[in-house]
Short mmCIF file of C-alpha atoms in Angstrom, two decimals:
data_model
loop_
_atom_site.label_atom_id
_atom_site.label_comp_id
_atom_site.label_asym_id
_atom_site.label_seq_id
_atom_site.Cartn_x
_atom_site.Cartn_y
_atom_site.Cartn_z
CA UNK A 1 59.48 71.07 -15.50
CA UNK A 2 58.53 69.86 -18.86
CA UNK A 3 61.61 68.44 -21.07
CA UNK A 4 61.63 70.44 -24.23
CA UNK A 5 62.37 67.71 -27.45
CA UNK A 6 63.93 69.25 -30.86
CA UNK A 7 61.35 69.13 -33.56
CA UNK A 8 62.09 66.61 -36.26
CA UNK A 9 63.08 67.50 -39.58
CA UNK A 10 60.92 64.60 -41.40
CA UNK A 11 63.11 63.34 -44.59
CA UNK A 12 60.56 60.51 -44.63
CA UNK A 13 57.45 62.85 -45.41
CA UNK A 14 59.59 65.44 -47.52
CA UNK A 15 60.92 62.35 -50.16
CA UNK A 16 57.06 61.00 -50.48
CA UNK A 17 56.42 64.68 -51.05
CA UNK A 18 58.85 65.07 -53.77
CA UNK A 19 58.33 61.62 -55.00
CA UNK A 20 54.62 62.16 -55.71
CA UNK A 21 55.28 65.17 -57.55
CA UNK A 22 57.78 63.54 -59.84
CA UNK A 23 54.92 60.70 -60.26
CA UNK A 24 52.63 63.73 -61.35
CA UNK A 25 55.34 65.25 -64.01
CA UNK A 26 56.56 61.88 -65.37
CA UNK A 27 52.87 60.82 -66.25
CA UNK A 28 52.33 64.24 -68.07
CA UNK A 29 55.86 64.35 -69.95
CA UNK A 30 55.45 60.73 -71.07
CA UNK A 31 53.01 61.02 -73.65
CA UNK A 32 54.73 63.55 -75.26
CA UNK A 33 58.37 62.69 -74.94
CA UNK A 34 57.35 58.97 -76.07
CA UNK A 35 59.09 57.12 -73.05
CA UNK A 36 59.74 57.62 -69.28
CA UNK A 37 62.72 59.14 -67.67
CA UNK A 38 65.47 55.92 -67.13
CA UNK A 39 67.75 55.12 -64.44
CA UNK A 40 70.76 52.30 -64.61
CA UNK A 41 72.10 51.06 -61.58
CA UNK A 42 75.56 49.08 -62.11
CA UNK A 43 76.09 46.68 -59.11
CA UNK A 44 79.15 43.86 -58.77
CA UNK A 45 78.96 40.93 -56.45
CA UNK A 46 76.38 40.02 -53.78
CA UNK A 47 77.36 42.58 -50.72
CA UNK A 48 73.80 42.36 -49.00
CA UNK A 49 73.64 45.63 -47.80
CA UNK A 50 74.17 47.09 -51.82
CA UNK A 51 71.98 44.65 -52.70
CA UNK A 52 69.40 45.90 -50.41
CA UNK A 53 70.36 49.63 -51.26
CA UNK A 54 69.78 48.45 -55.05
CA UNK A 55 66.27 46.96 -54.52
CA UNK A 56 65.35 50.03 -52.69
CA UNK A 57 66.41 52.65 -55.50
CA UNK A 58 64.55 50.18 -58.02
CA UNK A 59 61.35 50.23 -55.88
CA UNK A 60 61.52 53.71 -55.61
CA UNK A 61 61.82 54.54 -59.42
CA UNK A 62 58.77 51.76 -59.99
CA UNK A 63 56.80 54.03 -57.72
CA UNK A 64 57.10 57.25 -59.55
CA UNK A 65 57.32 55.94 -63.38
CA UNK A 66 60.98 56.03 -63.80
CA UNK A 67 62.62 52.76 -65.62
CA UNK A 68 64.97 50.86 -64.23
CA UNK A 69 68.06 49.63 -66.56
CA UNK A 70 69.52 47.45 -63.79
CA UNK A 71 72.46 45.60 -64.28
CA UNK A 72 74.12 42.63 -61.76
CA UNK A 73 77.50 41.58 -62.79
CA UNK A 74 79.20 38.62 -61.00
CA UNK A 75 81.96 39.35 -58.07
CA UNK A 76 84.57 38.44 -61.17
CA UNK A 77 83.82 40.94 -63.50
CA UNK A 78 86.98 42.51 -64.97
CA UNK A 79 87.13 46.29 -65.21
CA UNK A 80 87.04 46.49 -68.92
CA UNK A 81 83.86 44.46 -69.41
CA UNK A 82 82.39 47.12 -67.02
CA UNK A 83 83.79 49.60 -68.59
CA UNK A 84 82.15 48.80 -71.76
CA UNK A 85 78.72 48.55 -69.81
CA UNK A 86 79.08 52.12 -69.14
CA UNK A 87 80.07 53.27 -72.50
CA UNK A 88 77.00 51.52 -73.88
CA UNK A 89 74.62 53.12 -71.13
CA UNK A 90 76.13 56.38 -72.11
CA UNK A 91 75.17 55.76 -75.70
CA UNK A 92 71.52 54.89 -74.84
CA UNK A 93 68.94 57.19 -75.37
CA UNK A 94 66.46 55.09 -72.83
CA UNK A 95 69.21 55.91 -70.13
CA UNK A 96 69.28 59.20 -68.68
CA UNK A 97 70.82 58.44 -65.34
CA UNK A 98 74.01 56.09 -64.20
CA UNK A 99 75.11 54.88 -61.01
CA UNK A 100 77.49 52.60 -60.20
CA UNK A 101 76.83 51.12 -56.67
CA UNK A 102 79.71 51.16 -54.12
CA UNK A 103 81.60 49.16 -52.83
CA UNK A 104 83.05 47.33 -55.30
CA UNK A 105 85.20 44.65 -55.19
CA UNK A 106 89.12 45.23 -54.36
CA UNK A 107 89.95 44.40 -58.10
CA UNK A 108 88.07 47.00 -59.57
CA UNK A 109 89.19 51.04 -59.82
CA UNK A 110 85.79 52.89 -58.44
CA UNK A 111 87.17 55.86 -59.44
CA UNK A 112 88.33 55.26 -62.89
CA UNK A 113 85.27 53.95 -63.70
CA UNK A 114 83.24 56.76 -62.03
CA UNK A 115 85.45 58.72 -64.47
CA UNK A 116 83.63 57.04 -67.60
CA UNK A 117 80.21 58.36 -66.87
CA UNK A 118 78.84 60.82 -69.27
CA UNK A 119 78.80 63.72 -66.81
CA UNK A 120 75.08 64.50 -67.80
CA UNK A 121 74.26 61.24 -66.88
CA UNK A 122 76.05 60.93 -63.42
CA UNK A 123 73.25 61.29 -60.98
CA UNK A 124 75.28 60.49 -57.94
CA UNK A 125 77.11 63.93 -58.47
CA UNK A 126 80.47 62.04 -58.28
CA UNK A 127 81.78 63.07 -61.66
CA UNK A 128 85.04 65.61 -61.39
CA UNK A 129 83.09 67.61 -64.18
CA UNK A 130 79.77 68.19 -61.63
CA UNK A 131 82.39 68.50 -58.53
CA UNK A 132 83.84 71.27 -60.64
CA UNK A 133 80.30 73.08 -61.72
CA UNK A 134 79.53 72.73 -57.97
CA UNK A 135 82.57 74.25 -56.93
CA UNK A 136 82.10 76.78 -59.40
CA UNK A 137 78.21 77.37 -58.79
CA UNK A 138 77.25 76.58 -62.24
CA UNK A 139 74.62 74.32 -62.95
CA UNK A 140 75.02 70.40 -62.91
CA UNK A 141 73.95 67.13 -61.16
CA UNK A 142 74.59 67.64 -57.42
CA UNK A 143 75.70 64.83 -55.13
CA UNK A 144 72.59 63.07 -54.01
CA UNK A 145 73.12 63.28 -49.75
CA UNK A 146 74.07 66.80 -49.23
CA UNK A 147 71.64 67.76 -51.64
CA UNK A 148 68.76 66.14 -49.75
CA UNK A 149 70.34 67.96 -46.48
CA UNK A 150 69.92 71.64 -48.53
CA UNK A 151 66.18 70.38 -49.57
CA UNK A 152 65.39 69.63 -46.11
CA UNK A 153 66.83 72.49 -44.60
CA UNK A 154 65.29 74.57 -47.26
CA UNK A 155 61.60 72.66 -46.34
CA UNK A 156 61.66 73.81 -42.78
CA UNK A 157 62.27 77.20 -43.50
CA UNK A 158 65.99 76.76 -41.78
CA UNK A 159 68.09 80.35 -42.91
CA UNK A 160 71.23 79.67 -43.57
CA UNK A 161 72.74 83.51 -44.73
CA UNK A 162 75.41 84.40 -41.90
CA UNK A 163 74.77 81.34 -39.43
CA UNK A 164 77.77 79.47 -38.62
CA UNK A 165 77.52 75.93 -39.84
CA UNK A 166 79.80 72.76 -39.02
CA UNK A 167 80.62 69.86 -40.99
CA UNK A 168 81.95 66.70 -39.48
CA UNK A 169 83.26 64.37 -42.15
CA UNK A 170 85.25 65.50 -44.98
CA UNK A 171 84.70 62.81 -47.90
CA UNK A 172 84.21 63.14 -51.67
CA UNK A 173 80.60 61.66 -51.11
CA UNK A 174 78.83 64.28 -48.47
CA UNK A 175 81.31 66.32 -46.30
CA UNK A 176 83.01 68.10 -48.93
CA UNK A 177 80.15 68.76 -51.59
CA UNK A 178 78.14 69.52 -48.14
CA UNK A 179 80.33 72.19 -47.24
CA UNK A 180 80.17 73.56 -50.44
CA UNK A 181 76.59 73.79 -50.96
CA UNK A 182 76.53 75.63 -47.57
CA UNK A 183 79.39 78.13 -48.51
CA UNK A 184 77.18 78.92 -51.69
CA UNK A 185 73.91 79.72 -49.18
CA UNK A 186 75.80 82.37 -47.57
CA UNK A 187 76.68 80.24 -44.42
CA UNK A 188 80.10 80.59 -42.46
CA UNK A 189 81.23 76.68 -42.93
CA UNK A 190 83.80 75.07 -40.79
CA UNK A 191 84.73 71.36 -41.78
CA UNK A 192 85.91 69.54 -39.04
CA UNK A 193 87.18 65.78 -39.31
CA UNK A 194 88.98 63.02 -37.24
CA UNK A 195 92.43 64.88 -37.00
CA UNK A 196 90.14 68.13 -35.88
CA UNK A 197 91.44 69.22 -32.29
CA UNK A 198 88.89 69.67 -29.41
CA UNK A 199 85.67 68.45 -31.50
CA UNK A 200 83.21 69.33 -28.80
CA UNK A 201 84.45 73.18 -28.99
CA UNK A 202 84.13 73.31 -32.91
CA UNK A 203 80.83 71.99 -32.42
CA UNK A 204 79.71 73.88 -29.58
CA UNK A 205 79.97 77.20 -32.07
CA UNK A 206 77.29 75.33 -34.68
CA UNK A 207 73.89 76.98 -35.63
CA UNK A 208 73.74 74.25 -37.63
CA UNK A 209 75.70 70.71 -37.02
CA UNK A 210 75.97 68.06 -39.94
CA UNK A 211 77.79 64.94 -39.00
CA UNK A 212 78.98 62.60 -41.54
CA UNK A 213 81.53 60.34 -40.29
CA UNK A 214 79.87 56.86 -39.36
CA UNK A 215 80.63 56.48 -35.77
CA UNK A 216 77.67 55.68 -33.68
CA UNK A 217 77.11 58.37 -30.98
CA UNK A 218 79.65 60.51 -31.98
CA UNK A 219 77.71 63.64 -31.43
CA UNK A 220 76.55 64.31 -27.65
CA UNK A 221 74.34 66.66 -26.13
CA UNK A 222 77.12 68.42 -24.38
CA UNK A 223 78.51 69.21 -27.95
CA UNK A 224 75.78 71.04 -29.56
CA UNK A 225 74.60 74.77 -28.81
CA UNK A 226 71.33 74.94 -27.66
CA UNK A 227 68.68 75.48 -29.93
CA UNK A 228 70.86 74.18 -33.03
CA UNK A 229 69.82 72.39 -35.98
CA UNK A 230 71.52 68.64 -35.93
CA UNK A 231 71.44 67.03 -38.91
CA UNK A 232 72.50 63.18 -38.40
CA UNK A 233 74.00 61.78 -41.78
CA UNK A 234 75.19 58.64 -40.52
CA UNK A 235 73.77 54.98 -41.04
CA UNK A 236 75.33 52.85 -38.65
CA UNK A 237 73.87 49.27 -37.54
CA UNK A 238 74.82 48.34 -33.97
CA UNK A 239 74.16 45.05 -32.08
CA UNK A 240 73.13 45.16 -28.63
CA UNK A 241 73.77 42.79 -25.73
CA UNK A 242 70.88 40.39 -26.68
CA UNK A 243 72.06 39.95 -30.29
CA UNK A 244 69.33 42.37 -31.60
CA UNK A 245 70.54 45.07 -34.55
CA UNK A 246 69.50 48.20 -35.03
CA UNK A 247 70.13 51.55 -37.22
CA UNK A 248 71.33 54.40 -35.33
CA UNK A 249 72.97 57.68 -36.33
CA UNK A 250 76.42 59.34 -35.46
CA UNK A 251 74.21 61.52 -33.17
CA UNK A 252 73.66 60.43 -29.44
CA UNK A 253 69.57 60.63 -29.69
CA UNK A 254 68.73 60.90 -26.16
CA UNK A 255 71.35 63.55 -25.09
CA UNK A 256 70.93 65.99 -28.16
CA UNK A 257 67.16 65.83 -28.52
CA UNK A 258 66.75 68.32 -25.69
CA UNK A 259 69.33 70.78 -26.61
CA UNK A 260 68.57 71.25 -30.29
CA UNK A 261 65.66 72.67 -31.85
CA UNK A 262 65.53 70.41 -34.89
CA UNK A 263 66.90 66.96 -35.01
CA UNK A 264 66.89 64.76 -38.16
CA UNK A 265 66.05 60.71 -36.71
CA UNK A 266 67.58 57.90 -37.85
CA UNK A 267 66.39 56.01 -39.62
CA UNK A 268 63.66 58.35 -41.64
CA UNK A 269 65.65 61.81 -41.77
CA UNK A 270 68.43 62.23 -44.50
CA UNK A 271 68.43 58.68 -46.13
CA UNK A 272 65.17 58.50 -47.61
CA UNK A 273 66.14 62.53 -48.91
CA UNK A 274 69.24 60.84 -50.74
CA UNK A 275 67.04 58.55 -52.77
CA UNK A 276 64.49 60.98 -53.20
CA UNK A 277 67.32 63.27 -54.96
CA UNK A 278 68.80 60.63 -57.07
CA UNK A 279 65.09 60.07 -58.35
CA UNK A 280 65.22 64.17 -58.96
CA UNK A 281 68.66 64.05 -60.60
CA UNK A 282 67.58 61.77 -63.15
CA UNK A 283 64.35 63.14 -63.73
CA UNK A 284 66.62 66.56 -64.30
CA UNK A 285 68.72 64.57 -66.77
CA UNK A 286 65.53 63.73 -68.72
CA UNK A 287 64.37 67.26 -68.80
CA UNK A 288 67.57 68.30 -70.12
CA UNK A 289 68.28 65.78 -72.56
CA UNK A 290 64.80 66.70 -74.20
CA UNK A 291 65.73 70.89 -73.80
CA UNK A 292 63.10 71.23 -71.38
CA UNK A 293 63.79 73.90 -68.48
CA UNK A 294 64.51 71.83 -65.29
CA UNK A 295 61.78 71.41 -62.34
CA UNK A 296 62.26 72.86 -58.37
CA UNK A 297 60.72 69.81 -57.14
#
């Protein structure tokens, strides 16, 4: 008997499609507006993972025609120096989006820094004003990873109204905004986490199961309802006995791919969509600041 394998929710291909549309729109608008969209990524210290993420974002900006105003600060930079840098970027007419690369060195107050960003330039969607707009279903910049998940589900025509959605994880970065976006799409949403009793029973009820906790292999095939949609937001680096490292998600691929109807790969699923939504948020801010109606990409 032939083993059924879940269909892939291919974030890499969709992200490339979004980037191609952005490239076309920016090339068309830049001569009229007189400048490209601008994104400033602030990084402090020399965390190698953060440095790789920042390079990746700058490369993606260059690919679509967004100008990068990256600022790299030494580890010992003070809170006041960073707040001054953000204040200057808030005023800079060339900059449409500002992003502080997390994590920051322990002596810095990341929440206070994020609060300094002008909400309409907060392309990470983490400012309390933007979180409030999400709660109230008002227009505003949305958190990139959950927005990327929603766009991926839309692309594959996965119907959400009335469906049981389970979000495993309750972070301000993914879990909470993800649950709110699913509620707005008329799904019936359960948020599970490390204190939830009987995660297996909760997960088995899900038509759409989204894991964003950062625990390799947490979600196994026996936790997945046959025919469910499984979205793996986790990106975890694991090292095998021979010392080779690789990226895996929160979902145990081998046991789950035969049960689910759709599944996101890691890498190549949600990760590329997060970057695509960052670019789209920067472009949306650019349009809004010129008084142009926002595009759906």
